[in-house]
Coordinates of C-alpha atoms in Angstrom, one line a residue:
Chain Z
M1 CA -47.2 8.7 12.0
S2 CA -45.4 5.8 12.2
T3 CA -41.9 5.5 11.6
V4 CA -40.0 2.9 9.1
P5 CA -37.5 0.9 11.5
L6 CA -34.2 1.0 11.3
T7 CA -34.1 -2.8 10.1
H8 CA -36.1 -1.8 7.3
I9 CA -33.7 1.1 6.0
L10 CA -30.9 -1.7 6.5
F11 CA -32.5 -3.7 4.3
V12 CA -32.3 -1.3 1.5
S13 CA -28.8 -0.9 1.9
T14 CA -28.0 -4.4 1.9
A15 CA -29.4 -5.2 -1.0
L16 CA -28.0 -1.4 -2.7
F17 CA -24.5 -3.2 -1.7
F18 CA -24.8 -6.7 -2.9
I19 CA -26.4 -4.7 -7.0
G20 CA -23.7 -3.6 -6.9
M21 CA -21.0 -6.3 -6.0
Y22 CA -23.6 -8.3 -8.6
G23 CA -22.9 -5.5 -11.5
L24 CA -19.4 -5.1 -10.8
F25 CA -18.5 -9.2 -11.5
T26 CA -21.0 -9.7 -14.3
R27 CA -20.9 -6.8 -16.0
R28 CA -18.1 -6.2 -18.6
N29 CA -19.7 -2.9 -19.8
M30 CA -16.8 -0.4 -18.0
I31 CA -19.3 2.9 -17.6
T32 CA -21.8 -0.1 -15.8
M33 CA -19.3 -1.8 -13.8
L34 CA -17.9 2.0 -12.4
M35 CA -21.8 3.2 -11.8
S36 CA -22.2 -0.5 -9.7
V37 CA -18.8 1.6 -7.7
E38 CA -21.3 4.4 -7.3
L39 CA -23.9 2.3 -6.2
I40 CA -21.8 0.1 -3.6
L41 CA -20.2 3.9 -2.4
N42 CA -24.4 5.1 -2.4
S43 CA -26.0 1.7 -0.4
V44 CA -22.6 3.0 2.3
N45 CA -23.9 6.2 2.4
I46 CA -27.6 5.8 3.3
N47 CA -26.8 3.3 5.7
F48 CA -24.5 6.3 7.6
V49 CA -27.7 8.3 7.7
A50 CA -29.9 5.3 9.0
F51 CA -26.9 5.2 11.1
N52 CA -27.1 8.5 12.4
K53 CA -30.4 9.2 12.7
Y54 CA -32.1 5.8 13.9
L55 CA -28.8 5.4 17.2
Y56 CA -26.4 8.5 17.0
P57 CA -28.7 11.1 17.0
Q58 CA -27.0 13.7 19.4
K59 CA -23.5 14.7 16.9
A60 CA -23.8 14.6 12.8
D61 CA -20.6 12.6 12.2
G62 CA -21.6 9.9 10.3
I63 CA -23.6 12.8 7.7
F64 CA -20.1 14.4 7.7
F65 CA -19.1 11.0 6.5
T66 CA -21.8 11.3 3.8
I67 CA -20.2 14.3 2.2
F68 CA -16.5 12.8 2.0
I69 CA -18.0 10.1 0.1
I70 CA -19.8 12.0 -1.9
T71 CA -16.2 14.5 -3.1
I72 CA -13.6 11.5 -3.3
A73 CA -16.4 9.4 -4.9
A74 CA -16.4 12.4 -8.0
A75 CA -12.8 11.6 -7.5
E76 CA -12.5 8.7 -8.2
A77 CA -15.4 8.6 -11.1
A78 CA -12.7 11.8 -12.8
V79 CA -9.9 9.0 -12.6
A80 CA -11.4 6.2 -13.6
I81 CA -13.4 8.4 -16.9
A82 CA -9.9 9.3 -17.7
I83 CA -8.7 5.7 -17.6
I84 CA -11.7 4.3 -19.5
I85 CA -11.5 7.2 -22.3
N86 CA -7.4 6.4 -22.7
L87 CA -8.3 2.6 -23.4
Y88 CA -10.8 3.1 -25.6
R89 CA -8.2 5.3 -27.3
T90 CA -5.7 2.6 -27.2
H91 CA -8.8 -0.9 -27.8
K92 CA -11.4 0.9 -29.2
S93 CA -13.9 -1.1 -27.1
I94 CA -15.0 -0.5 -22.9
D95 CA -15.6 -4.5 -23.3
V96 CA -13.9 -5.2 -20.4
D97 CA -13.4 -8.7 -21.4
D98 CA -11.4 -6.4 -25.1
A99 CA -8.7 -5.7 -22.0
T100 CA -6.0 -8.9 -22.2
E101 CA -2.9 -7.7 -22.5
L102 CA -2.4 -8.7 -18.9
K103 CA -3.7 -12.0 -17.7
W104 CA -6.2 -12.2 -14.6
Chain A
M1 CA 1.2 18.0 10.7
N2 CA 4.7 19.4 9.3
A3 CA 5.1 16.5 7.1
I4 CA 1.3 15.9 5.5
I5 CA 0.6 20.0 5.0
T6 CA 5.0 20.3 3.2
S7 CA 4.2 17.0 1.3
A8 CA 0.6 18.2 0.2
V9 CA 2.4 22.3 -0.5
C10 CA 5.7 20.7 -2.1
G11 CA 3.3 19.0 -4.8
V12 CA 1.7 22.4 -5.4
I13 CA 5.5 24.0 -6.1
M14 CA 6.4 20.9 -8.2
M15 CA 3.0 21.5 -10.3
F16 CA 4.1 25.5 -10.7
S17 CA 7.3 24.4 -11.9
S18 CA 6.1 22.8 -14.7
V19 CA 4.6 25.7 -15.0
F20 CA 7.4 27.9 -15.4
V21 CA 10.7 25.2 -16.0
E22 CA 11.4 25.3 -19.2
N23 CA 14.2 22.0 -18.7
K24 CA 12.7 18.7 -18.5
K25 CA 15.7 17.5 -16.5
T26 CA 15.4 19.8 -13.6
Y27 CA 12.5 18.3 -12.5
R28 CA 13.8 15.2 -10.9
H29 CA 16.1 17.7 -9.2
I30 CA 13.6 20.1 -8.2
A31 CA 11.9 16.8 -6.6
A32 CA 14.8 15.7 -4.7
V33 CA 15.2 19.2 -3.2
L34 CA 11.9 19.6 -1.7
L35 CA 11.6 15.5 -1.0
L36 CA 14.7 16.9 1.7
L37 CA 12.9 19.2 2.9
L38 CA 9.7 17.2 3.8
L39 CA 12.9 14.9 5.6
A40 CA 14.3 17.7 7.7
V41 CA 10.4 19.7 8.3
N42 CA 9.4 15.4 8.9
V43 CA 12.7 14.9 11.5
A44 CA 11.8 18.5 13.0
D45 CA 8.8 17.8 14.3
T46 CA 10.0 14.7 15.7
Y47 CA 12.1 16.8 17.8
G48 CA 9.1 18.8 18.7
I49 CA 9.5 21.7 16.2
R50 CA 6.1 22.3 15.1
L51 CA 5.6 24.7 12.3
F52 CA 2.2 24.2 12.0
H53 CA -0.4 24.8 14.5
I54 CA -3.6 23.6 14.0
D55 CA -6.2 21.6 16.0
T56 CA -7.1 17.8 14.6
K57 CA -9.8 17.4 17.6
G58 CA -8.3 14.2 17.8
M59 CA -8.7 13.0 14.6
L60 CA -5.0 12.7 13.6
L61 CA -2.6 11.7 16.3
F62 CA 1.3 11.8 15.9
D63 CA 3.2 9.9 18.3
R64 CA 6.9 8.8 17.7
F65 CA 6.0 5.7 15.2
G66 CA 4.4 7.7 12.6
Y67 CA 7.2 10.3 13.0
F68 CA 9.5 7.1 12.0
F69 CA 7.7 5.6 9.5
N70 CA 7.2 8.7 7.8
S71 CA 11.4 9.8 8.1
I72 CA 12.0 6.2 6.7
A73 CA 9.1 6.3 3.6
I74 CA 10.4 10.1 2.9
A75 CA 14.4 8.5 2.8
S76 CA 13.0 5.7 0.1
T77 CA 11.4 8.0 -2.0
L78 CA 13.8 10.3 -2.3
I79 CA 16.9 7.3 -2.8
Y80 CA 14.4 6.3 -4.6
V81 CA 14.1 9.8 -6.7
V82 CA 17.5 10.2 -6.8
L83 CA 18.2 7.4 -8.9
T84 CA 15.5 6.4 -11.3
G85 CA 14.4 10.2 -11.1
R86 CA 16.2 9.4 -14.6
D87 CA 14.1 6.7 -15.8
I88 CA 10.7 8.5 -15.0
E89 CA 11.1 11.0 -17.4
K90 CA 11.4 8.4 -19.8
V91 CA 7.8 7.1 -19.1
G92 CA 6.8 10.0 -20.5
T93 CA 5.8 13.4 -22.3
Y94 CA 4.1 14.7 -18.9
T95 CA 7.5 14.9 -16.5
A96 CA 6.9 17.1 -13.5
E97 CA 3.4 15.8 -13.1
Y98 CA 4.7 12.2 -12.1
F99 CA 6.6 14.5 -9.1
V100 CA 3.5 15.8 -8.5
L101 CA 1.4 12.8 -8.2
I102 CA 4.3 10.9 -6.2
F103 CA 4.5 13.5 -3.2
F104 CA 0.8 13.5 -3.2
V105 CA 0.9 9.6 -2.5
L106 CA 3.1 10.8 0.4
C107 CA 1.4 12.9 1.9
G108 CA -1.3 9.8 2.3
V109 CA 1.3 8.0 3.4
T110 CA 1.7 10.6 6.3
I111 CA -2.1 10.6 6.9
L112 CA -2.0 7.0 7.6
S113 CA 1.2 7.0 9.7
S114 CA -1.3 9.1 11.8
Y115 CA -4.8 8.1 12.1
N116 CA -6.8 8.6 14.6
T117 CA -10.8 8.2 13.3
L118 CA -11.8 5.8 10.9
L119 CA -12.5 9.2 8.4
M120 CA -8.6 10.0 8.5
L121 CA -7.9 6.4 7.4
F122 CA -10.5 6.6 4.6
L123 CA -9.2 10.0 3.1
G124 CA -5.6 8.5 3.6
I125 CA -6.5 5.2 1.7
E126 CA -7.7 7.6 -1.4
I127 CA -5.1 10.3 -1.5
L128 CA -2.7 7.3 -1.5
S129 CA -4.7 5.4 -3.8
I130 CA -5.9 8.1 -6.7
P131 CA -2.3 9.9 -7.7
L132 CA -1.0 5.9 -8.4
Y133 CA -4.2 5.2 -10.5
I134 CA -2.9 7.4 -12.7
L135 CA 0.5 7.1 -12.1
T136 CA 0.1 3.2 -13.2
G137 CA -1.5 4.4 -16.5
A138 CA 1.2 6.9 -17.1
D139 CA 2.4 5.8 -20.2
K140 CA -0.2 6.3 -22.1
R141 CA 0.4 4.7 -25.3
N142 CA 1.2 1.2 -23.9
L143 CA -1.2 -0.9 -23.7
K144 CA -0.3 -2.5 -21.1
S145 CA -0.5 0.0 -18.3
N146 CA -3.4 1.1 -19.7
E147 CA -4.8 -2.3 -18.7
A148 CA -3.3 -2.2 -15.7
A149 CA -4.4 0.7 -14.3
L150 CA -8.0 0.0 -15.6
K151 CA -7.7 -3.5 -13.4
Y152 CA -5.9 -1.3 -9.9
F153 CA -8.5 1.0 -10.5
L154 CA -12.0 -1.3 -10.6
M155 CA -10.1 -3.4 -8.1
G156 CA -9.3 -0.1 -5.4
S157 CA -13.1 1.4 -5.5
F158 CA -14.0 -2.2 -4.8
S159 CA -12.0 -2.7 -1.7
T160 CA -12.8 1.5 -1.1
G161 CA -16.1 -0.1 -0.9
I162 CA -16.0 -2.7 0.9
M163 CA -13.9 -0.2 4.0
L164 CA -16.6 1.9 3.8
M165 CA -19.5 -1.2 4.2
G166 CA -16.8 -1.6 7.3
I167 CA -16.9 1.4 8.4
T168 CA -20.2 1.9 8.6
L169 CA -20.6 -1.4 10.6
I170 CA -18.3 -0.2 13.4
Y171 CA -20.5 2.4 13.8
G172 CA -23.5 1.8 13.9
A173 CA -21.7 -0.5 16.7
T174 CA -20.1 2.1 18.8
G175 CA -21.2 5.3 17.2
T176 CA -17.8 7.0 17.1
F177 CA -14.9 7.2 14.0
D178 CA -12.2 6.6 16.9
I179 CA -10.2 4.2 16.9
Y180 CA -9.8 4.3 19.9
V181 CA -12.9 3.0 21.3
T182 CA -15.1 3.7 24.0
P183 CA -18.4 2.4 23.2
K184 CA -21.6 5.6 23.9
E185 CA -25.3 4.2 25.5
T186 CA -27.4 4.0 21.9
I187 CA -30.6 6.2 22.7
T188 CA -32.2 2.8 22.6
G189 CA -30.8 2.8 25.6
Q190 CA -29.9 -1.0 25.1
P191 CA -26.0 -0.9 25.5
A192 CA -23.1 -1.0 22.7
I193 CA -22.1 -4.5 23.8
V194 CA -25.2 -6.0 22.2
Y195 CA -24.0 -4.5 18.8
S196 CA -20.1 -6.5 19.5
L197 CA -21.7 -9.2 16.2
L198 CA -22.1 -5.8 14.0
E199 CA -18.3 -4.2 15.3
S200 CA -16.9 -7.5 14.4
A201 CA -17.9 -7.7 10.6
G202 CA -17.2 -4.4 9.9
L203 CA -13.5 -5.3 11.4
I204 CA -13.8 -7.4 8.7
L205 CA -14.6 -6.1 6.1
M206 CA -11.8 -3.4 6.6
M207 CA -9.5 -6.2 6.9
I208 CA -10.5 -7.5 3.1
S209 CA -10.3 -4.6 2.3
I210 CA -6.6 -3.0 3.6
G211 CA -6.3 -6.6 2.3
F212 CA -6.6 -5.6 -0.4
K213 CA -4.1 -2.7 -0.7
V214 CA -1.6 -4.9 1.1
S215 CA -1.8 -6.9 -1.5
A216 CA -2.3 -10.6 1.1
A217 CA -3.8 -13.3 -0.2
P218 CA -6.8 -14.4 -1.3
F219 CA -7.1 -10.5 -2.0
H220 CA -3.9 -11.1 -4.1
F221 CA -4.8 -11.4 -7.9
W222 CA -4.5 -7.8 -9.6
T223 CA -1.2 -7.1 -8.0
P224 CA 1.2 -9.0 -10.2
D225 CA -0.9 -7.6 -13.2
V226 CA -1.0 -4.2 -12.0
Y227 CA 2.8 -4.2 -11.4
D228 CA 3.2 -6.1 -14.3
G229 CA 1.1 -3.4 -17.0
S230 CA 2.5 -0.2 -15.4
P231 CA 5.1 1.0 -16.0
G232 CA 8.3 0.0 -14.1
V233 CA 9.5 3.5 -11.8
F234 CA 5.8 3.2 -11.2
T235 CA 6.0 -0.5 -9.8
S236 CA 9.0 0.6 -8.4
F237 CA 7.2 3.0 -5.8
M238 CA 3.5 0.9 -5.5
A239 CA 5.5 -2.0 -4.1
T240 CA 7.7 -0.6 -1.4
I241 CA 6.5 2.6 -0.3
V242 CA 3.2 2.2 -1.1
K243 CA 2.7 -0.9 0.4
A244 CA 4.5 -0.4 3.9
A245 CA 2.3 2.5 4.5
G246 CA -1.0 0.3 3.9
F247 CA 0.9 -2.1 6.9
I248 CA 1.1 1.0 8.9
A249 CA -2.3 2.0 8.8
F250 CA -3.6 -1.7 9.1
I251 CA -1.1 -2.9 12.5
K252 CA -2.4 1.0 13.7
L253 CA -6.5 0.5 13.5
F254 CA -5.6 -3.4 14.8
D255 CA -2.7 -2.3 17.4
A256 CA -5.6 0.0 18.6
R257 CA -9.0 -2.1 18.4
A258 CA -6.6 -4.9 20.5
D259 CA -5.6 -2.4 23.4
A260 CA -9.8 -1.2 23.2
S261 CA -12.9 -2.9 22.8
G262 CA -11.2 -6.0 21.6
V263 CA -9.6 -8.1 19.1
E264 CA -8.2 -10.3 21.1
A265 CA -11.6 -10.5 24.2
N266 CA -13.9 -10.6 21.4
A267 CA -14.1 -14.1 21.6
F268 CA -17.7 -14.5 22.5
T269 CA -18.8 -14.0 18.6
G270 CA -17.1 -16.5 17.8
V271 CA -14.0 -14.4 15.7
D272 CA -10.6 -15.5 16.6
W273 CA -8.3 -13.0 15.6
K274 CA -5.6 -14.7 15.6
M275 CA -6.5 -17.6 13.7
L276 CA -7.8 -15.5 11.1
F277 CA -5.1 -13.7 10.7
A278 CA -3.1 -16.5 10.5
I279 CA -5.2 -17.9 8.4
L280 CA -4.0 -14.2 5.9
I281 CA -0.3 -15.7 6.6
V282 CA 0.0 -19.3 5.1
S283 CA -2.2 -18.5 2.2
T284 CA -0.3 -15.6 0.8
L285 CA 3.0 -16.8 2.5
L286 CA 2.4 -20.2 -0.2
I287 CA 0.2 -18.5 -2.9
G288 CA 3.4 -15.4 -3.0
N289 CA 6.3 -18.0 -2.5
I290 CA 4.9 -21.1 -4.8
T291 CA 3.7 -18.5 -7.8
A292 CA 7.0 -16.5 -7.9
V293 CA 9.1 -19.6 -8.7
F294 CA 7.1 -21.2 -12.2
Q295 CA 7.9 -17.0 -12.9
Q296 CA 10.2 -16.1 -16.2
S297 CA 9.7 -11.9 -15.9
V298 CA 12.2 -10.8 -13.2
K299 CA 9.4 -7.9 -12.6
R300 CA 6.6 -10.6 -12.9
M301 CA 8.8 -12.4 -10.6
M302 CA 9.3 -9.6 -8.6
A303 CA 5.7 -8.5 -8.0
Y304 CA 4.7 -12.2 -6.4
S305 CA 7.8 -11.9 -4.3
S306 CA 6.5 -8.5 -3.4
I307 CA 3.3 -10.8 -2.5
A308 CA 5.5 -13.1 0.1
Q309 CA 7.4 -10.1 1.7
A310 CA 3.8 -8.9 3.3
G311 CA 2.5 -12.2 3.8
F312 CA 5.9 -11.7 6.2
M313 CA 4.7 -8.6 7.1
L314 CA 1.3 -9.8 8.1
F315 CA 3.8 -11.8 11.5
A316 CA 3.4 -8.3 13.1
L317 CA -0.4 -7.9 12.6
F318 CA -0.4 -11.2 13.8
S319 CA 1.0 -11.0 17.2
L320 CA 0.3 -7.0 17.7
N321 CA 3.5 -6.7 20.5
D322 CA 6.1 -4.3 21.2
V323 CA 8.6 -6.6 18.8
A324 CA 5.9 -6.6 15.7
K325 CA 5.8 -2.9 15.8
E326 CA 9.4 -2.7 16.1
G327 CA 10.2 -5.3 13.6
L328 CA 7.8 -3.9 11.4
L329 CA 8.8 -0.5 10.5
L330 CA 12.3 -2.6 10.5
Y331 CA 10.6 -4.8 7.7
A332 CA 9.1 -1.7 5.9
A333 CA 12.8 0.1 5.4
A334 CA 15.3 -3.6 4.8
Y335 CA 12.3 -4.6 2.5
S336 CA 11.5 -0.9 0.5
L337 CA 15.5 -0.1 0.4
A338 CA 16.0 -3.2 -1.1
S339 CA 12.9 -3.1 -3.9
I340 CA 13.6 -0.1 -5.1
G341 CA 17.2 -1.0 -5.2
I342 CA 16.5 -4.8 -7.3
F343 CA 13.9 -1.9 -9.2
A344 CA 16.3 0.8 -10.0
I345 CA 18.9 -2.0 -11.5
M346 CA 16.1 -3.6 -14.1
V347 CA 14.6 -0.7 -16.0
K348 CA 18.4 -0.1 -17.0
M349 CA 17.8 -3.5 -18.3
K350 CA 16.6 -4.7 -22.4
D351 CA 15.5 -7.8 -21.1
H352 CA 13.3 -8.6 -18.6
T353 CA 13.6 -12.1 -18.4
F354 CA 15.9 -14.2 -16.4
E355 CA 17.9 -14.8 -19.0
G356 CA 18.1 -10.7 -19.9
Y357 CA 20.5 -10.7 -16.4
N358 CA 22.2 -13.7 -18.1
G359 CA 25.9 -12.5 -17.5
L360 CA 25.6 -9.5 -16.0
S361 CA 28.8 -9.4 -14.0
K362 CA 31.2 -9.8 -16.8
T363 CA 29.4 -6.6 -18.4
Q364 CA 28.2 -4.7 -15.4
P365 CA 30.6 -5.6 -12.2
V366 CA 29.2 -3.1 -10.0
L367 CA 25.5 -3.3 -10.1
A368 CA 25.1 -7.1 -11.0
A369 CA 27.0 -7.4 -7.3
T370 CA 24.8 -4.8 -5.8
N371 CA 22.3 -6.6 -7.2
T372 CA 23.2 -9.8 -5.2
I373 CA 22.9 -7.5 -1.8
F374 CA 19.5 -6.3 -2.8
L375 CA 18.4 -10.4 -3.6
L376 CA 20.1 -11.7 -0.8
S377 CA 18.6 -8.7 1.3
L378 CA 14.4 -10.1 0.3
A379 CA 15.9 -14.1 0.4
G380 CA 17.5 -13.0 4.3
I381 CA 20.2 -13.9 4.5
P382 CA 22.7 -12.7 7.7
L383 CA 24.5 -9.8 7.0
T384 CA 21.8 -8.0 5.6
A385 CA 18.9 -6.2 6.7
G386 CA 16.0 -8.7 5.6
F387 CA 17.9 -11.3 8.3
F388 CA 16.4 -8.8 11.3
A389 CA 13.5 -8.3 9.8
K390 CA 12.9 -11.4 9.3
Y391 CA 13.9 -12.5 12.7
Y392 CA 12.3 -9.7 14.3
M393 CA 8.6 -10.5 13.0
L394 CA 9.0 -14.6 13.8
A395 CA 10.7 -13.5 17.0
S396 CA 7.3 -11.8 18.1
V397 CA 5.3 -14.6 16.9
M398 CA 7.3 -16.5 19.8
K399 CA 6.1 -14.2 22.1
T400 CA 2.8 -15.6 21.6
S401 CA 1.8 -19.4 23.1
G402 CA 0.3 -21.9 20.7
Y403 CA 1.7 -20.5 17.7
L404 CA 5.4 -22.3 17.5
W405 CA 3.8 -24.1 14.1
L406 CA 3.9 -20.8 12.0
V407 CA 6.8 -19.8 13.0
I408 CA 8.0 -23.3 11.1
V409 CA 5.9 -22.4 7.8
G410 CA 7.0 -19.1 7.8
V411 CA 10.4 -20.5 8.3
V412 CA 9.7 -23.1 5.5
F413 CA 9.2 -20.5 2.5
A414 CA 11.6 -18.4 3.8
A415 CA 13.8 -21.2 2.1
V416 CA 11.9 -21.1 -0.3
S417 CA 12.1 -18.0 -1.3
V418 CA 15.8 -18.0 -1.7
Y419 CA 15.2 -20.0 -4.5
Y420 CA 14.0 -17.3 -7.1
Y421 CA 15.6 -15.0 -6.0
F422 CA 19.0 -16.3 -6.0
R423 CA 18.0 -18.0 -9.7
V424 CA 18.3 -13.8 -10.7
I425 CA 22.3 -14.3 -8.7
Q426 CA 23.0 -17.8 -10.7
A427 CA 22.0 -15.6 -14.2
M428 CA 24.3 -13.2 -12.9
Y429 CA 27.0 -15.3 -12.2
F430 CA 26.9 -18.2 -13.5
K431 CA 25.4 -18.5 -17.0
D432 CA 27.4 -17.6 -19.7
G433 CA 25.1 -14.5 -22.2
E434 CA 25.0 -10.8 -22.9
A435 CA 22.9 -8.5 -20.8
T436 CA 22.7 -6.0 -22.3
I437 CA 21.9 -2.4 -20.7
T438 CA 19.8 -0.2 -22.6
E439 CA 21.9 3.1 -21.5
E440 CA 25.9 3.7 -20.1
V441 CA 24.7 3.8 -16.2
S442 CA 26.1 7.0 -15.0
K443 CA 29.1 7.4 -12.4
G444 CA 26.1 8.9 -10.3
F445 CA 23.9 6.3 -10.3
K446 CA 26.6 3.5 -9.2
V447 CA 27.6 5.6 -6.3
G448 CA 24.2 6.1 -5.1
I449 CA 23.3 1.9 -5.7
I450 CA 26.4 1.2 -4.5
V451 CA 25.7 4.3 -1.5
L452 CA 21.9 1.4 -0.6
A453 CA 23.9 -1.7 -0.6
G454 CA 25.7 -0.2 2.0
L455 CA 23.0 1.2 4.2
I456 CA 21.3 -2.4 4.1
I457 CA 24.9 -3.9 4.9
L458 CA 24.4 -1.3 7.6
F459 CA 21.1 -2.0 8.6
G460 CA 22.0 -6.0 8.6
I461 CA 24.8 -5.3 10.8
L462 CA 23.6 -2.6 13.0
P463 CA 20.0 -3.2 13.3
Q464 CA 19.8 -1.6 16.4
S465 CA 21.7 2.0 14.7
L466 CA 18.2 2.3 13.0
L467 CA 16.0 1.1 15.1
Q468 CA 17.6 3.4 18.3
W469 CA 15.9 6.4 16.7
F470 CA 12.8 5.5 18.0
Y471 CA 13.8 5.4 21.1
F472 CA 16.2 7.7 21.0

């Protein structure tokens, strides 16, 4: 059985990371930006699992870390959605460009 | 360990008190009592009285440095709650919850001062950040507050993503999350040194991410907006205790790395860490100080001033020796206390622009006098705590040969900072105007702020009185 080399998986995770970063900087819809953040976090998860499996299979350190990341990401998403809903109530829009009370 | 668990439990107690206690004014008293308890528990821990015996498997490492910083952070929070508790009540309807979130932030702070693995670093930073996103948006009807929360969240989670990427790369290179790293053999049989490029890249990503948290330029751009937009009382908390905690996390990580495999010895991968930090310091000082000069609002000026002060604290990261660690603790205390004082007075003012302070010395002589002491301390004038803090920072750099120019840059920018701090003093004493405060300040507030100013002068004359705790 031929296995997928580590570099292939790292390529996928790096690509996901930069797709997420691109999305965060170009999209103006807050929900899409939140999804981009999740993409970044998930690319990190892939990285952890891949490193754990290919390089250090003696201990499951990396896999434990992904569980923490998933948990924290859920907590972050909850807070983010609350902030977005609150902003929607005051601005009637979830476009970042409409939130211009403060200058960048 | 005492402080971590107690602060979380205090948060829960506070949460339940919002159910059982009707009177809004009681909350800040409960919070103050719980903070006193937390401080007592942490001091007890310093002297070896452990309330909880938990095997952390080496994930947390408790040392004198961490305990001492915990004490500073908790004491600063206590002073902060005593001075501005009344203003926290005015932010919104959920008074008790604000105190709850402050306790949870403190839990994050105590983890950050004692982490020993990158996992705990990540958890600490998140426990610290998530309550802060909520506190930033606490003023729910205020558009600015909402926007600030959104910007803080986006920048915060982005920097978390970068930090996690850094952690994976370090994990890939070394196979462990331990900050005192001992590289492991990989199963492919290659020595771990092959991956040192991966590790350097990871460390640079960590540096960028914590740079975001402590608002070091060029990662500072969220700071003025968030500090300006969030309610004044919470800006005070964010700009002082939280920022200092970020620096403690920063120095623990890089100190451990310098000991172990080698921030210093990593020359063959071509990363000159000293130079990297020097660039970070110079750009932070430049942007913070120069932009602060042009501000019209004291709140925004304080935001840029916090960037400039972060530049000074970065000197400790640059030199990474014993003087630097001591100096960072002193700097954290001096900067936190002075900023808390300035913000405490600022939230009482009706008008947050420089003009709003015109003639404050006539209407409120006590506030004007103490505010002057705080501003002098931030500017680093002798006889205030800020002077010795800056002195320690620059002295630590002097021990590293070949970087005298960095000391000179530091001194020049300290001189620039005098300009904008003295603008407030000038407005208070030498300009005519009717500086109005929103409500009559209570006698307790005046006593508190005089005590705070006294502390700053005490640390300015006898910095050893603070630091000898460190050695005892």
